[in-house]
Coordinates of C-alpha atoms (C1' of nucleotides) in Angstrom, one line a residue:
Chain W
M270 CA 87.0 140.5 98.7
T271 CA 89.1 139.4 96.1
A272 CA 88.0 135.8 94.5
I273 CA 89.4 132.9 95.9
R274 CA 92.1 131.1 93.9
T275 CA 93.2 127.7 95.3
R276 CA 95.9 125.2 93.1
Y277 CA 96.4 122.1 93.0
A278 CA 100.4 121.2 92.6
P279 CA 101.2 118.1 92.9
S280 CA 104.8 116.6 91.8
P281 CA 104.9 114.2 89.0
T282 CA 106.4 111.7 90.6
G283 CA 103.7 108.6 89.8
D284 CA 99.9 107.8 89.9
P285 CA 98.4 110.5 92.1
H286 CA 96.7 108.5 95.1
V287 CA 93.9 108.9 96.8
G288 CA 95.2 111.3 99.7
N289 CA 96.6 113.2 97.1
I290 CA 93.6 113.8 95.0
R291 CA 91.9 114.7 98.2
T292 CA 93.7 117.4 98.5
A293 CA 93.0 118.4 95.2
V294 CA 89.3 118.2 95.2
F295 CA 89.0 120.2 98.7
A296 CA 90.8 122.7 96.9
W297 CA 88.5 122.7 94.1
A298 CA 85.9 122.4 96.0
M299 CA 86.7 125.4 98.1
A300 CA 87.4 127.5 94.9
R301 CA 84.2 126.4 93.3
A302 CA 81.9 127.0 95.9
N303 CA 83.0 130.3 96.4
G304 CA 82.9 131.1 92.9
G305 CA 86.8 131.5 92.7
Q306 CA 89.4 129.9 90.8
F307 CA 91.4 126.8 90.6
L308 CA 94.5 126.4 88.6
L309 CA 96.7 122.8 88.2
R310 CA 100.5 123.8 88.5
I311 CA 103.2 120.8 88.2
E312 CA 106.2 120.9 90.8
D313 CA 108.8 119.3 89.3
T314 CA 111.6 120.7 91.2
D315 CA 113.3 117.6 92.0
Q316 CA 114.3 116.1 89.1
A317 CA 115.6 112.4 90.6
R318 CA 112.1 111.3 91.7
L319 CA 110.3 112.1 88.3
V320 CA 108.3 109.3 86.9
P321 CA 107.3 109.3 82.9
G322 CA 103.8 109.9 82.4
S323 CA 102.8 111.3 86.0
I324 CA 101.5 114.6 84.5
E325 CA 98.9 112.5 82.5
A326 CA 97.8 110.3 85.1
I327 CA 97.3 113.4 87.0
Y328 CA 95.3 114.7 84.0
T329 CA 93.5 111.4 83.7
S330 CA 92.5 110.8 87.2
L331 CA 91.6 114.8 88.0
R332 CA 89.3 114.6 85.0
W333 CA 88.1 111.4 85.7
L334 CA 86.3 112.8 88.7
G335 CA 85.4 116.1 87.4
I336 CA 87.7 118.2 88.5
D337 CA 88.0 120.7 86.0
W338 CA 91.0 123.9 86.6
D339 CA 90.9 127.2 85.1
E340 CA 94.7 127.3 84.6
G341 CA 97.3 125.0 83.9
P342 CA 99.8 123.4 81.8
D343 CA 97.6 122.3 79.5
I344 CA 95.6 125.1 78.8
G345 CA 98.0 128.0 79.7
G346 CA 96.8 131.0 81.6
P347 CA 98.1 134.4 82.7
H348 CA 100.9 133.3 84.5
A349 CA 102.2 130.6 82.2
P350 CA 104.2 128.4 82.2
Y351 CA 102.6 126.3 85.2
V352 CA 105.2 123.6 85.3
Q353 CA 107.8 124.6 87.8
S354 CA 111.0 123.2 85.8
Q355 CA 110.1 125.8 83.0
R356 CA 110.1 128.9 85.6
L357 CA 113.9 128.5 87.3
A358 CA 115.0 131.9 86.4
K359 CA 111.8 133.2 88.9
Y360 CA 113.5 131.0 91.4
Q361 CA 116.7 132.3 90.8
G362 CA 116.2 135.4 90.7
A363 CA 114.3 135.8 94.0
A364 CA 117.4 133.6 95.3
A365 CA 119.9 136.0 94.1
K366 CA 117.8 139.1 95.5
L367 CA 117.6 137.2 98.7
I368 CA 121.3 137.1 98.8
A369 CA 121.6 140.5 97.8
E370 CA 119.5 141.5 101.0
G371 CA 121.1 139.2 103.1
R372 CA 118.3 137.1 103.6
A373 CA 119.9 134.0 102.4
Y374 CA 123.5 132.6 102.0
R375 CA 125.6 130.7 99.9
C376 CA 126.0 127.4 101.1
Y377 CA 129.2 125.3 100.3
C378 CA 128.7 122.7 102.6
T379 CA 128.7 119.3 100.8
A380 CA 126.4 116.3 101.0
E381 CA 128.7 114.3 102.7
R382 CA 129.5 117.0 105.6
L383 CA 125.9 117.4 105.9
D384 CA 125.5 113.6 106.0
A385 CA 128.3 113.1 108.9
M386 CA 127.4 116.5 110.9
R387 CA 124.0 115.0 111.0
A388 CA 125.2 111.8 112.0
A389 CA 127.3 113.2 114.5
Q390 CA 124.4 115.6 115.9
S391 CA 122.2 112.2 116.0
A392 CA 124.7 110.5 118.1
A393 CA 125.2 112.9 120.0
K394 CA 121.2 113.0 120.8
Q395 CA 121.4 116.7 119.8
P396 CA 118.5 117.5 117.3
P397 CA 119.5 117.3 113.8
G398 CA 119.7 120.7 111.8
Y399 CA 122.5 123.0 109.5
D400 CA 125.2 124.0 112.0
G401 CA 125.8 127.6 110.1
R402 CA 128.9 126.8 108.8
C403 CA 128.6 129.0 105.5
R404 CA 126.0 131.2 107.6
D405 CA 128.5 134.3 108.1
L406 CA 130.8 133.8 105.2
A407 CA 132.3 137.0 104.4
S408 CA 130.6 138.1 101.3
A409 CA 133.7 138.7 99.5
E410 CA 134.9 135.3 100.0
S411 CA 131.1 134.1 99.3
E412 CA 131.3 135.7 95.9
R413 CA 134.2 134.4 95.2
R414 CA 134.0 130.8 96.0
S415 CA 130.9 130.8 94.0
Q416 CA 132.9 131.1 90.8
L417 CA 134.7 128.0 91.9
E418 CA 132.7 125.6 93.7
P419 CA 129.1 124.7 93.7
F420 CA 126.9 125.7 96.3
T421 CA 123.2 125.7 97.6
V422 CA 121.3 129.0 98.5
R423 CA 120.4 128.4 102.5
F424 CA 117.7 130.9 104.0
K425 CA 118.5 132.3 106.9
M426 CA 115.7 132.4 109.3
R427 CA 115.4 134.4 112.1
K428 CA 116.0 132.4 115.4
T429 CA 114.5 134.4 117.8
G430 CA 110.9 135.1 118.5
Q431 CA 108.1 133.1 117.4
T432 CA 106.4 132.4 113.8
V433 CA 102.4 132.1 114.3
L434 CA 100.3 130.1 111.8
R435 CA 97.0 131.2 111.5
D436 CA 95.5 127.9 110.1
L437 CA 92.1 128.3 109.0
I438 CA 91.4 124.6 110.4
R439 CA 93.9 124.6 113.4
G440 CA 93.6 127.8 114.6
D441 CA 96.7 129.9 115.6
V442 CA 100.1 127.5 115.5
T443 CA 103.2 128.9 117.3
F444 CA 106.5 127.7 116.4
E445 CA 109.8 128.6 118.2
N446 CA 112.3 130.5 115.4
A447 CA 115.1 129.8 118.0
L448 CA 114.4 125.9 116.9
Q449 CA 113.9 126.5 113.0
D450 CA 116.6 125.5 110.6
D451 CA 118.3 127.5 107.8
F452 CA 117.0 125.6 104.7
V453 CA 118.2 125.2 101.3
A454 CA 116.1 127.2 99.4
L455 CA 117.8 126.8 95.7
K456 CA 119.7 123.5 95.2
S457 CA 123.0 123.2 93.8
D458 CA 121.4 122.1 90.2
G459 CA 119.9 125.3 90.2
F460 CA 115.8 124.2 90.8
P461 CA 114.5 125.5 93.7
T462 CA 113.3 123.8 96.8
Y463 CA 109.6 123.4 97.5
H464 CA 109.6 126.1 100.0
L465 CA 111.3 128.8 97.9
A466 CA 108.9 128.1 94.8
L467 CA 105.8 128.1 96.7
I468 CA 106.0 131.1 97.5
V469 CA 107.4 132.5 94.0
D470 CA 104.4 130.6 92.5
D471 CA 101.8 131.2 94.7
T472 CA 101.9 134.7 94.8
E473 CA 102.9 135.5 91.0
M474 CA 99.7 132.9 90.3
R475 CA 97.4 135.2 92.8
I476 CA 96.7 131.6 95.3
T477 CA 94.7 133.1 98.0
H478 CA 94.6 129.8 99.7
A479 CA 97.3 127.5 100.4
I480 CA 95.3 123.9 101.2
R481 CA 97.7 121.4 101.5
G482 CA 97.9 118.3 104.0
E483 CA 98.5 118.6 107.3
E484 CA 102.4 117.0 106.5
W485 CA 103.6 120.4 105.7
I486 CA 102.2 121.9 109.2
S487 CA 106.1 122.2 110.5
S488 CA 107.2 123.7 107.5
A489 CA 104.7 126.4 107.6
P490 CA 107.1 128.9 109.6
K491 CA 109.6 128.5 106.6
H492 CA 107.2 129.8 104.6
L493 CA 105.9 132.4 106.8
Q494 CA 109.2 133.5 107.5
L495 CA 110.3 133.8 103.1
Y496 CA 107.0 135.4 102.9
N497 CA 108.0 138.2 105.3
A498 CA 111.8 138.1 103.9
M499 CA 111.1 139.0 100.2
G500 CA 108.2 141.3 101.7
L501 CA 105.2 139.7 100.2
E502 CA 101.7 138.7 101.7
P503 CA 101.4 135.3 102.7
T504 CA 98.0 133.3 101.5
A505 CA 96.0 132.1 103.8
F506 CA 97.1 128.4 104.8
A507 CA 94.6 125.4 105.3
H508 CA 96.3 122.1 106.4
L509 CA 93.7 119.1 105.5
P510 CA 93.8 115.7 108.0
L511 CA 96.1 113.0 106.4
I512 CA 93.9 109.9 105.1
V513 CA 95.3 107.2 106.7
G514 CA 96.0 103.1 106.2
A515 CA 94.5 100.4 107.8
D516 CA 97.2 100.8 109.9
R517 CA 96.4 104.2 110.6
K518 CA 99.4 105.4 108.9
K519 CA 99.6 108.2 106.0
L520 CA 98.8 106.8 102.9
S521 CA 101.9 106.1 101.0
K522 CA 104.0 104.0 98.9
R523 CA 104.9 102.0 101.8
S524 CA 101.6 102.1 103.5
G525 CA 98.4 101.1 101.3
D526 CA 99.4 103.7 98.7
T527 CA 96.4 103.2 96.5
A528 CA 96.4 105.3 93.0
L529 CA 92.9 106.8 92.2
L530 CA 93.1 104.6 88.9
D531 CA 93.7 101.7 90.3
Y532 CA 89.8 102.6 91.7
V533 CA 88.5 103.4 88.4
R534 CA 89.9 99.9 86.9
G535 CA 88.3 98.1 89.5
G536 CA 84.7 99.5 88.4
Y537 CA 84.1 102.3 91.0
L538 CA 82.0 105.1 89.4
P539 CA 83.6 109.2 89.8
A540 CA 80.3 110.3 91.6
A541 CA 80.8 107.5 94.6
M542 CA 84.7 108.5 94.7
L543 CA 84.0 111.9 95.2
N544 CA 81.4 111.6 97.7
F545 CA 83.1 109.2 99.3
L546 CA 86.3 111.7 99.5
V547 CA 84.8 114.6 100.2
L548 CA 83.1 113.2 103.5
L549 CA 87.0 111.9 104.8
G550 CA 87.4 115.0 107.0
W551 CA 84.5 117.3 105.5
S552 CA 80.7 117.0 106.6
L553 CA 77.6 119.0 105.7
D554 CA 75.6 118.3 108.6
D555 CA 74.9 116.0 111.1
K556 CA 72.8 113.8 108.4
T557 CA 74.1 114.0 105.3
S558 CA 75.9 110.9 103.7
I559 CA 75.7 111.1 100.0
I560 CA 75.9 113.8 98.7
S561 CA 76.0 115.0 94.8
R562 CA 78.5 117.0 93.2
E563 CA 76.0 119.8 92.5
E564 CA 75.3 120.2 96.7
L565 CA 79.1 120.1 97.3
L566 CA 79.9 122.8 95.1
A567 CA 77.1 124.8 96.5
H568 CA 77.6 123.8 100.3
F569 CA 81.7 123.3 100.7
S570 CA 83.4 125.4 103.3
I571 CA 86.8 125.2 104.6
D572 CA 85.9 125.8 108.2
R573 CA 83.7 122.3 108.4
V574 CA 87.1 120.6 107.4
V575 CA 88.1 118.3 110.6
A576 CA 91.7 118.4 112.1
N577 CA 92.1 114.5 112.5
P578 CA 93.0 111.8 110.8
A579 CA 90.3 109.9 108.6
L580 CA 90.4 106.2 107.8
F581 CA 90.2 105.2 104.4
D582 CA 87.1 102.7 104.5
I583 CA 86.7 100.5 101.4
E584 CA 83.5 99.6 102.8
R585 CA 82.0 102.6 103.0
L586 CA 83.6 103.2 99.1
N587 CA 81.8 100.2 98.1
F588 CA 78.5 100.6 99.7
L589 CA 78.5 104.2 97.6
N590 CA 79.6 102.7 94.7
G591 CA 76.9 100.3 94.7
H592 CA 74.5 103.0 96.0
Y593 CA 75.3 105.2 92.9
I594 CA 75.4 102.4 90.3
R595 CA 71.3 101.9 91.3
Q596 CA 70.6 105.2 90.1
I597 CA 71.9 104.5 86.7
E598 CA 69.1 104.8 84.0
T599 CA 68.3 101.6 82.3
R600 CA 70.2 102.5 78.9
D601 CA 73.6 103.5 80.6
W602 CA 73.2 100.3 82.7
E603 CA 73.2 98.3 80.0
R604 CA 76.1 100.4 77.9
E605 CA 78.2 99.5 81.3
V606 CA 77.3 95.9 81.8
H607 CA 78.2 95.4 77.5
D608 CA 81.9 97.5 78.1
W609 CA 82.8 95.6 81.2
A610 CA 81.4 92.2 79.9
E611 CA 83.8 93.0 76.9
R612 CA 86.4 94.3 78.7
Q613 CA 87.1 91.5 81.8
L614 CA 85.0 88.4 80.7
P615 CA 87.5 85.7 79.7
P616 CA 89.3 85.9 76.3
S617 CA 88.1 82.4 75.1
I618 CA 84.5 83.7 75.0
P619 CA 84.5 84.9 71.4
R620 CA 83.6 88.6 71.0
P621 CA 81.7 90.6 70.4
L622 CA 79.1 89.4 72.7
D623 CA 75.7 88.9 72.6
R624 CA 74.2 92.3 72.8
E625 CA 70.8 91.5 73.1
L626 CA 71.9 88.7 76.2
L627 CA 73.5 91.6 77.7
A628 CA 70.5 93.6 77.6
E629 CA 68.4 90.8 79.0
V630 CA 71.0 90.2 82.2
A631 CA 71.6 93.8 82.5
P632 CA 68.3 94.3 84.8
L633 CA 69.0 91.2 87.0
L634 CA 73.3 92.5 87.4
H635 CA 71.5 96.0 88.8
E636 CA 71.0 95.5 92.2
R637 CA 73.7 93.2 92.9
T638 CA 76.4 95.0 91.9
A639 CA 78.9 96.8 94.1
T640 CA 81.9 97.6 91.4
L641 CA 81.1 97.5 88.1
G642 CA 84.3 94.8 88.2
D643 CA 81.6 92.2 89.5
I644 CA 79.8 92.0 86.7
A645 CA 81.7 89.5 84.1
P646 CA 82.7 87.4 87.2
S647 CA 78.7 87.1 87.9
I648 CA 77.7 86.4 84.0
T649 CA 80.7 84.0 82.9
F650 CA 78.3 81.2 83.1
L651 CA 75.7 82.3 80.7
F652 CA 79.0 81.8 77.9
G653 CA 80.1 78.4 77.0
D654 CA 78.5 75.6 77.2
E655 CA 79.6 74.4 80.7
A656 CA 79.0 75.9 84.3
P657 CA 82.2 77.3 85.7
E658 CA 84.1 74.6 87.3
Y659 CA 82.9 73.9 91.1
D660 CA 83.3 71.9 94.1
P661 CA 80.5 68.8 93.5
A662 CA 80.0 69.0 97.4
T663 CA 78.2 72.3 96.9
L664 CA 75.4 70.8 94.9
S665 CA 74.6 69.2 98.2
E666 CA 75.6 71.5 101.0
K667 CA 72.2 72.9 101.6
V668 CA 69.6 70.0 101.2
G669 CA 71.5 67.7 103.7
G670 CA 73.4 64.8 101.7
T671 CA 74.4 63.4 98.2
S672 CA 71.5 61.6 97.7
E673 CA 69.2 64.7 98.4
A674 CA 70.9 66.2 95.5
V675 CA 70.3 63.4 93.1
R676 CA 67.0 63.4 94.0
I677 CA 66.6 66.7 93.3
L678 CA 68.5 66.9 90.1
D679 CA 66.6 63.7 88.8
A680 CA 63.1 65.4 89.5
A681 CA 64.3 68.6 87.9
L682 CA 65.6 66.8 84.9
L683 CA 62.5 64.9 84.4
A684 CA 60.1 68.0 84.9
L685 CA 62.7 70.3 82.3
D686 CA 62.8 67.9 80.0
A687 CA 59.4 67.5 79.4
V688 CA 59.4 71.1 78.7
D689 CA 59.9 71.8 74.8
A690 CA 62.5 74.5 73.1
A691 CA 59.6 76.3 72.0
G692 CA 58.3 76.5 75.1
W693 CA 61.1 77.5 77.3
D694 CA 61.2 80.8 78.3
K695 CA 60.9 82.1 82.4
A696 CA 57.3 81.6 82.7
A697 CA 58.0 77.7 81.9
M698 CA 61.0 77.3 84.2
E699 CA 59.2 78.9 86.9
Q700 CA 56.2 76.8 86.6
A701 CA 58.3 73.8 86.1
I702 CA 60.8 73.9 88.9
R703 CA 57.8 75.5 91.3
G704 CA 55.8 72.7 90.5
L705 CA 59.0 70.3 92.0
E706 CA 58.1 71.3 95.2
G707 CA 55.3 68.0 95.6
P708 CA 56.8 65.7 94.1
L709 CA 60.1 66.1 96.2
K710 CA 58.1 67.2 99.4
M711 CA 60.5 69.9 99.9
K712 CA 60.1 73.9 99.5
L713 CA 61.5 75.5 96.8
R714 CA 63.8 77.9 98.9
K715 CA 65.3 74.2 100.1
F716 CA 66.2 72.7 97.0
V717 CA 66.9 75.5 94.8
S718 CA 70.5 75.7 95.6
V719 CA 71.0 72.3 94.0
L720 CA 70.2 73.9 91.0
Y721 CA 71.8 77.2 91.4
V722 CA 75.3 75.1 91.9
A723 CA 74.4 73.6 88.7
I724 CA 73.5 76.0 86.7
M725 CA 76.6 78.8 87.3
G726 CA 78.7 76.9 89.3
K727 CA 77.8 78.4 92.6
A728 CA 74.9 78.8 95.0
Q729 CA 74.3 82.2 94.6
G730 CA 74.3 84.9 91.8
I731 CA 71.3 85.9 89.0
P732 CA 67.8 84.6 89.3
L733 CA 67.5 80.8 88.5
F734 CA 63.9 81.3 86.4
D735 CA 66.1 83.6 84.4
S736 CA 69.0 82.0 84.4
V737 CA 67.4 78.8 83.0
A738 CA 65.6 80.6 80.3
I739 CA 68.4 82.4 78.9
L740 CA 70.8 79.7 79.1
G741 CA 68.4 77.3 76.6
R742 CA 67.2 73.8 76.9
E743 CA 70.4 72.4 75.7
R744 CA 72.7 73.9 78.1
T745 CA 70.5 73.6 80.8
L746 CA 69.6 69.9 80.7
S747 CA 73.3 69.3 79.9
R748 CA 74.6 70.7 82.7
L749 CA 71.8 69.1 85.1
R750 CA 73.4 65.7 84.0
K751 CA 76.9 66.8 84.6
A752 CA 76.1 67.6 87.9
R753 CA 74.4 64.5 88.4
H754 CA 77.0 62.2 87.2
L755 CA 79.4 64.3 89.7
L756 CA 77.6 63.2 92.6
E757 CA 77.6 59.2 91.8
Chain O
rG244 C1' 115.2 112.8 121.0
rG245 C1' 113.2 117.7 119.5
rC246 C1' 109.0 120.4 117.3
rG247 C1' 103.9 120.1 116.0
rC248 C1' 99.0 118.5 115.3
rG249 C1' 95.3 114.5 116.7
rU250 C1' 91.9 112.0 120.5
rU251 C1' 83.3 111.5 120.3
rC252 C1' 80.2 104.2 118.3
rG253 C1' 84.8 98.7 114.8
rU254 C1' 84.6 103.5 110.7
rC255 C1' 83.8 108.1 108.5
rU256 C1' 81.4 112.0 111.2
rA257 C1' 77.5 115.5 114.0
rG258 C1' 78.2 118.2 118.4
rA259 C1' 80.9 125.0 119.3
rG260 C1' 77.9 124.7 128.6
rG261 C1' 72.0 122.8 129.5
rC262 C1' 68.0 120.7 122.9
rC263 C1' 73.2 114.6 124.5
rC264 C1' 71.8 109.0 130.0
rA265 C1' 75.3 111.8 122.6
rG266 C1' 72.4 112.7 116.4
rG267 C1' 73.2 110.1 111.5
rA268 C1' 75.6 106.9 107.6
rC269 C1' 78.8 102.4 106.6
rG270 C1' 79.7 98.0 109.0
rC271 C1' 77.4 94.0 112.1
rC272 C1' 73.2 91.4 114.4
rG273 C1' 68.2 90.5 113.8
rC274 C1' 62.8 89.9 111.6
rC275 C1' 59.9 91.0 107.1
rC276 C1' 60.0 90.9 102.1
rU277 C1' 62.0 86.7 98.5
rU278 C1' 63.9 81.3 93.6
rU279 C1' 69.7 82.0 95.6
rC280 C1' 72.6 86.4 96.4
rA281 C1' 71.9 91.0 96.6
rA282 C1' 68.4 95.1 96.7
rG283 C1' 64.7 97.3 99.7
rG284 C1' 61.8 98.0 104.5
rC285 C1' 61.7 97.8 109.5
rG286 C1' 64.1 96.8 114.3
rG287 C1' 68.7 96.6 117.3
rA288 C1' 73.9 95.9 120.0
rG289 C1' 77.1 99.4 119.6
rA290 C1' 80.7 105.5 122.3
rU291 C1' 81.1 106.0 130.9
rC292 C1' 82.8 111.4 124.8
rG293 C1' 92.1 108.9 125.9
rG294 C1' 92.8 109.6 131.0
rG295 C1' 92.8 112.4 135.5
rG296 C1' 92.0 117.6 138.2
rG297 C1' 90.0 121.8 137.6
rU298 C1' 86.2 126.5 136.2
rU299 C1' 80.8 126.0 136.8
rC300 C1' 73.8 125.1 139.6
rG301 C1' 75.7 122.7 134.7
rA302 C1' 80.9 120.1 130.4
rA303 C1' 81.7 116.0 124.8
rU304 C1' 81.8 121.4 124.5
rC305 C1' 86.3 126.5 128.9
rC306 C1' 91.2 126.2 131.1
rC307 C1' 95.6 122.8 133.2
rC308 C1' 98.3 118.3 133.5
rC309 C1' 99.3 113.1 131.3
rA310 C1' 98.7 109.2 128.0
rC311 C1' 98.6 107.5 123.9
rG312 C1' 98.4 107.9 118.3
rC313 C1' 100.6 110.1 114.1
rG314 C1' 103.4 114.1 110.8
rC315 C1' 107.8 116.3 110.3
rU316 C1' 112.7 116.6 111.7
rA317 C1' 116.1 115.9 102.9
rC318 C1' 120.1 120.2 97.7
rC319 C1' 111.9 114.9 98.3
rA320 C1' 107.4 116.6 98.0

RNA sequence: GGCGCGUUCGUCUAGAGGCCCAGGACGCCGCCCUUUCAAGGCGGAGAUCGGGGGUUCGAAUCCCCCACGCGCUACCA
């Protein structure tokens, strides 16, 4: 059996979104799981839709996830070039051959005529489709006009019988040929359409399995017939279920389109994203919900891919991200905290940041972080003299009234003022604050919220004793006084 | 409109005739732990397997019909 070769063939029309990347993940995983090769090919046949920078975004997205390719535009390979705009002669040759063999024809219909035709069809409630005006043009006339007019090359679909797609995920899908349309294979600008380029490239690049999104399934008969007309053996096909947004529609520019790189910027981990993506449509067994890259590559199999669309559930991604964050080793975690703090703390805070301080809070943050983007907001209170701004009402929210809050603040002030700067550490803080239970006749867990708010501006965050110890005597006392004033 | 694909807890899924009065995970709820919040532990609610007909001793699993959702219907991919 020949080795499996799959490819990811995005068009450079912007930052790839997660649905698109998921296709890459599956194609890659299938190749790797079977000891095959994975290729990257750029499908830039639509010159009008090119977006500068897209190719770099594709590389970056793939590399971030740890998806590696054996052949591609950047590293070359035996079937270079891997960019379709650099392979035009191949497609044009294929089109010419098709014409010579009577399997395709030049079409001189203008875009305007085509539009009018479709409008008329739709008005008459007829199914839209090319009406075949140029299908039977005499070859001499076609030849002559080709010197004078622009033309496209249309493929002559067989209009009788059926075409059967043997899909790896869905089984046999049958299409009536009578309903098929003569599609454009080569555009008037000399560029191929996806359909032609696909066949030419997948064949030449020895692709064994075409793995693509479900939106391609209806054009499968075109591809199958093209392969057939060109006397080529088609690849196997696997049409992946769509990833849909909250509205249950395909992820797209219009509907919750989310570029993978947005998640990178948001502080998601590649391992979490990979884990998340691969379980959208595939499963290892009835139990596994956490899966490593290694396990994935050892066990991925295309026949465990389901056919129904999957919803992109951010809650699930967040859980996985938190899970993977907790797996990070202490030193690496300190580095992440440092990097993300440097990057995301307000610019008003002087850089470079105090590394020792960050190393001190890092462990406190570890269990409380879902995305790396959460880091900076949870530690800003440690920088600067004042606590972040807060609504004074939150001070007394949990203790039942302003006077209670005042009583608590006064007691805390008294107790903490008694600790001198030299003895100001976590143990002393704990002793002093716990010691308030007696005089206040109140449980620590009850009154502590007042202190949290006074110190860090909100009632939840990293542990109080650590916070005030790190903050130091002056800033702690001044924040407590400030809170006290706010209540007057 | 036509063609195609799909339909198991809110979500992702397991399930390929009896192991299923349907399992796991996220989310949700409760309890425990606890200086808050998390994290962690334990427990719970949650799916008459889209509906209706069959086949069978027996169906989420096989067949048919229907409904709904989505995709495609370009000189875009």
